[in-house]
Coordinates of C-alpha atoms in Angstrom, one line a residue:
Chain S
A1 CA -13.7 -7.1 -3.9
Q2 CA -10.2 -6.2 -2.5
K3 CA -8.3 -8.8 -0.6
I4 CA -4.9 -9.2 1.1
T5 CA -3.3 -12.6 1.6
Q6 CA -0.4 -13.3 3.9
T7 CA 0.5 -17.0 3.7
Q8 CA 3.1 -17.1 6.4
P9 CA 1.5 -17.5 9.9
G10 CA 5.0 -17.4 11.5
M11 CA 8.6 -16.7 10.6
F12 CA 11.8 -17.1 12.5
V13 CA 15.0 -15.1 11.8
Q14 CA 18.3 -14.8 13.5
E15 CA 19.4 -11.4 14.7
K16 CA 21.3 -9.3 12.1
E17 CA 19.9 -11.4 9.2
A18 CA 17.4 -10.2 6.6
V19 CA 13.9 -11.5 6.4
T20 CA 11.1 -11.3 3.8
L21 CA 7.4 -11.3 4.8
D22 CA 5.1 -12.1 1.9
C23 CA 1.9 -10.2 0.9
T24 CA -0.2 -10.7 -2.2
Y25 CA -3.2 -8.6 -3.0
D26 CA -6.2 -8.5 -5.3
T27 CA -8.0 -5.4 -6.5
S28 CA -9.6 -4.1 -9.6
D29 CA -8.9 -0.4 -8.8
P30 CA -6.2 1.1 -11.1
S31 CA -5.0 3.3 -8.2
Y32 CA -4.3 1.8 -4.8
G33 CA -2.0 2.0 -1.9
L34 CA -0.4 -0.8 0.1
F35 CA 0.7 -0.4 3.7
W36 CA 2.7 -2.5 6.2
Y37 CA 2.1 -2.2 9.9
K38 CA 3.9 -3.7 12.9
Q39 CA 1.9 -4.7 16.0
P40 CA 4.0 -5.6 19.1
S41 CA 2.5 -7.5 22.0
S42 CA 1.4 -4.1 23.5
G43 CA -1.2 -3.9 20.8
E44 CA -0.4 -0.6 19.0
M45 CA -0.4 -0.8 15.2
I46 CA 2.7 1.0 14.1
F47 CA 2.9 2.2 10.5
L48 CA 6.1 1.1 8.7
I49 CA 6.0 1.7 5.0
Y50 CA 3.7 2.7 2.1
Q51 CA 3.8 1.8 -1.6
G52 CA 1.6 3.5 -4.2
S53 CA 0.5 1.6 -7.3
Y54 CA 2.0 4.2 -9.6
D55 CA 5.3 4.6 -7.7
Q56 CA 8.1 3.8 -10.1
Q57 CA 10.5 2.7 -7.3
N58 CA 10.2 0.3 -4.4
A59 CA 9.6 2.1 -1.2
T60 CA 12.3 2.2 1.5
E61 CA 12.2 3.4 5.1
G62 CA 15.4 2.8 7.0
R63 CA 15.8 -1.0 7.5
Y64 CA 12.4 -1.6 5.8
S65 CA 11.9 -2.0 2.1
L66 CA 9.1 -3.1 -0.1
N67 CA 9.6 -5.6 -2.9
F68 CA 6.8 -4.4 -5.1
Q69 CA 5.9 -6.6 -8.1
K70 CA 2.8 -5.1 -9.7
A71 CA 2.3 -7.7 -12.4
R72 CA 2.4 -10.5 -9.7
K73 CA 0.3 -8.4 -7.3
S74 CA 2.8 -8.9 -4.5
A75 CA 4.2 -6.4 -2.0
N76 CA 6.6 -8.2 0.2
L77 CA 8.2 -6.5 3.2
V78 CA 12.0 -6.9 3.6
I79 CA 13.5 -6.2 7.0
S80 CA 17.3 -6.0 6.8
A81 CA 19.6 -6.5 9.8
S82 CA 16.9 -7.9 12.1
Q83 CA 16.9 -6.8 15.7
L84 CA 15.3 -8.5 18.7
G85 CA 12.8 -5.6 18.9
D86 CA 11.5 -6.5 15.5
S87 CA 9.7 -9.5 17.1
A88 CA 6.0 -8.7 16.5
M89 CA 3.0 -9.3 14.3
Y90 CA 3.2 -7.7 10.8
F91 CA 0.2 -6.8 8.8
C92 CA -0.1 -6.0 5.1
A93 CA -3.1 -3.7 4.3
M94 CA -4.8 -1.9 1.4
R95 CA -7.3 0.9 1.5
D96 CA -10.8 0.2 0.2
L97 CA -11.7 3.4 -1.7
N98 CA -15.5 2.6 -1.5
T99 CA -15.5 2.5 2.3
D100 CA -12.2 4.2 3.2
K101 CA -11.4 1.3 5.5
L102 CA -8.1 -0.6 5.6
I103 CA -8.4 -4.2 4.5
F104 CA -5.8 -6.2 6.5
G105 CA -4.2 -9.6 5.9
T106 CA -4.2 -12.2 8.6
G107 CA -0.7 -11.2 9.7
T108 CA 2.7 -12.9 10.1
R109 CA 4.2 -13.4 13.5
L110 CA 8.0 -12.7 13.3
Q111 CA 10.3 -13.9 16.0
V112 CA 13.9 -12.8 16.0
F113 CA 16.3 -14.9 18.0
P114 CA 19.9 -14.1 19.2
Chain I
K1 CA 3.5 16.0 17.1
A2 CA 1.6 13.8 19.6
G3 CA 0.3 10.6 18.2
V4 CA -3.2 9.1 18.5
T5 CA -4.3 8.6 22.1
Q6 CA -7.0 6.3 23.3
T7 CA -8.6 6.1 26.8
P8 CA -9.0 4.0 28.7
R9 CA -6.3 1.5 27.9
Y10 CA -8.0 -1.4 29.7
L11 CA -11.6 -2.1 30.7
I12 CA -13.4 -4.9 32.4
K13 CA -17.1 -5.0 32.1
T14 CA -19.9 -7.5 32.6
R15 CA -22.5 -8.7 30.2
G16 CA -25.4 -6.3 29.6
Q17 CA -23.4 -3.2 30.6
Q18 CA -22.5 -0.4 28.2
V19 CA -19.1 1.1 27.5
T20 CA -17.7 4.3 26.0
L21 CA -14.2 4.5 24.5
S22 CA -12.4 7.7 23.5
C23 CA -10.0 8.6 20.8
S24 CA -8.0 11.8 20.2
P25 CA -6.5 12.0 16.7
I26 CA -3.2 13.5 15.6
S27 CA -3.5 17.3 15.6
G28 CA -4.9 18.4 12.2
H29 CA -6.3 15.0 11.3
R30 CA -10.0 15.1 10.6
S31 CA -10.8 11.5 9.7
V32 CA -11.1 8.9 12.6
S33 CA -11.7 5.2 12.0
W34 CA -12.4 2.5 14.5
Y35 CA -11.5 -1.2 14.2
Q36 CA -12.1 -4.3 16.3
Q37 CA -9.4 -6.9 16.6
T38 CA -10.1 -10.4 17.9
P39 CA -8.1 -13.6 17.5
G40 CA -10.9 -15.3 15.6
Q41 CA -12.0 -12.5 13.2
G42 CA -8.8 -10.5 12.9
L43 CA -9.1 -6.8 12.2
Q44 CA -12.6 -5.6 11.3
F45 CA -13.7 -2.1 10.4
L46 CA -16.4 -0.5 12.6
F47 CA -16.9 3.0 11.2
E48 CA -15.2 6.1 10.0
Y49 CA -16.0 9.7 11.0
F50 CA -15.2 12.9 9.2
S51 CA -16.3 16.4 10.1
E52 CA -18.6 15.1 12.9
T53 CA -20.4 12.8 10.4
Q54 CA -20.3 9.1 10.0
R55 CA -19.0 8.6 6.5
N56 CA -18.6 4.9 6.4
K57 CA -19.8 1.9 8.4
G58 CA -18.8 -1.7 8.8
N59 CA -21.0 -4.7 9.3
F60 CA -21.6 -4.5 13.0
P61 CA -24.9 -4.5 14.9
G62 CA -26.6 -1.3 16.0
R63 CA -25.2 -1.8 19.6
F64 CA -22.0 -0.3 18.2
S65 CA -22.2 3.4 17.7
G66 CA -19.9 6.4 17.6
R67 CA -19.7 10.1 17.2
Q68 CA -17.2 12.8 16.5
F69 CA -16.8 16.2 18.0
S70 CA -15.9 19.5 16.5
N71 CA -12.3 19.1 17.6
S72 CA -12.2 15.7 15.7
R73 CA -12.1 13.7 18.9
S74 CA -14.2 10.6 18.6
E75 CA -16.0 8.2 21.0
M76 CA -17.5 4.8 20.3
N77 CA -20.1 3.2 22.5
V78 CA -21.1 -0.4 22.8
S79 CA -24.4 -1.0 24.6
T80 CA -25.7 -4.3 26.0
L81 CA -22.2 -5.9 26.0
E82 CA -21.8 -9.5 25.0
L83 CA -19.0 -11.9 25.8
G84 CA -18.0 -11.7 22.1
D85 CA -17.4 -8.0 22.3
S86 CA -14.1 -8.8 24.2
A87 CA -11.5 -7.4 21.9
L88 CA -8.8 -4.8 21.3
Y89 CA -10.4 -1.7 19.9
L90 CA -8.1 0.4 17.7
C91 CA -8.7 4.0 16.7
A92 CA -6.9 5.4 13.6
S93 CA -6.6 8.9 12.3
S94 CA -5.7 10.4 8.9
L95 CA -5.8 13.8 7.4
V96 CA -9.0 13.7 5.4
G97 CA -9.5 10.1 4.3
G98 CA -10.7 8.9 1.0
R99 CA -7.4 8.8 -0.8
P100 CA -5.5 5.5 -1.5
E101 CA -2.1 7.0 -0.5
E102 CA -3.3 8.5 2.8
T103 CA -1.8 6.7 5.8
Q104 CA -3.9 5.8 8.9
Y105 CA -2.1 6.2 12.1
F106 CA -3.2 4.1 15.0
G107 CA -3.5 4.6 18.7
P108 CA -2.4 2.1 21.4
G109 CA -5.9 0.6 21.6
T110 CA -8.3 -0.2 24.3
R111 CA -8.5 -3.8 25.6
L112 CA -12.0 -4.6 26.6
L113 CA -12.8 -7.7 28.5
V114 CA -16.5 -8.7 29.0
L115 CA -17.2 -11.1 31.8

C-alpha cells in the first residue's frame, strides 16, 4: 500500500530565509507522481508543485522547489525567501492508481515570523 | 479560467438532518473527487466521479452518496447527520483522472458543523 510520511508537525522560519519541509513516501508502483499542496487557514488546498517519478530534474515553480531523492524515497519541499503569507499547512501527497485518490501525509504547519 | 467552486461555504445542521453540497469543476475537467478533512482523521477520500459514474469509492458508510451531472458538476449528500460528520468537505477536479501525473485542483471547501 502507498504511504506518505511527514515527520515535522510544525516548523518556524524567519522571513526571507529558506525552509525545507520533509516528505518520504512508500510505493511499489514504478510510475508515480508526488504533489505538494498548501492549505491556509481559509481551508482551500492550493496546488504548489508536482514531481514525476521519471522526471530527470527536480521540479521548480517560482520560490518552490522539490528535492527529489528517488533512492531514498524522499520528496522534500524547499521554499526560498519565505514570506509571511507562506504561513499555512503544507501537505505532501501521492496518487493511488488503483483508486485514483490522493493519499496525503499528516501535514506540516509552517509559521513565518518577521 | 475559473477555479473549482463549492457551495455553500458554511453550513450548520442538527443531528438527523440531511445535507447536500455542490461542486463545479474547472471548465473541461471531467473527474471530480470528494474528500473529508477532520482534525482527527486528516484527509480522507470519499468518492470520485467521471462521466456521471462513480468510478471509485472510499471507506465511508452508505449515508454518504454523490452524483455527477452531464456538465461535470457534482453533488454529495449526507443523510442522517451525526456529530462526527462535522468537517471540511473538499472537492477536487482533474481532466480525466487515472494518471499519476494528473493534478487535482481543489475548491475552497464547505465547512459543515453538526450540532
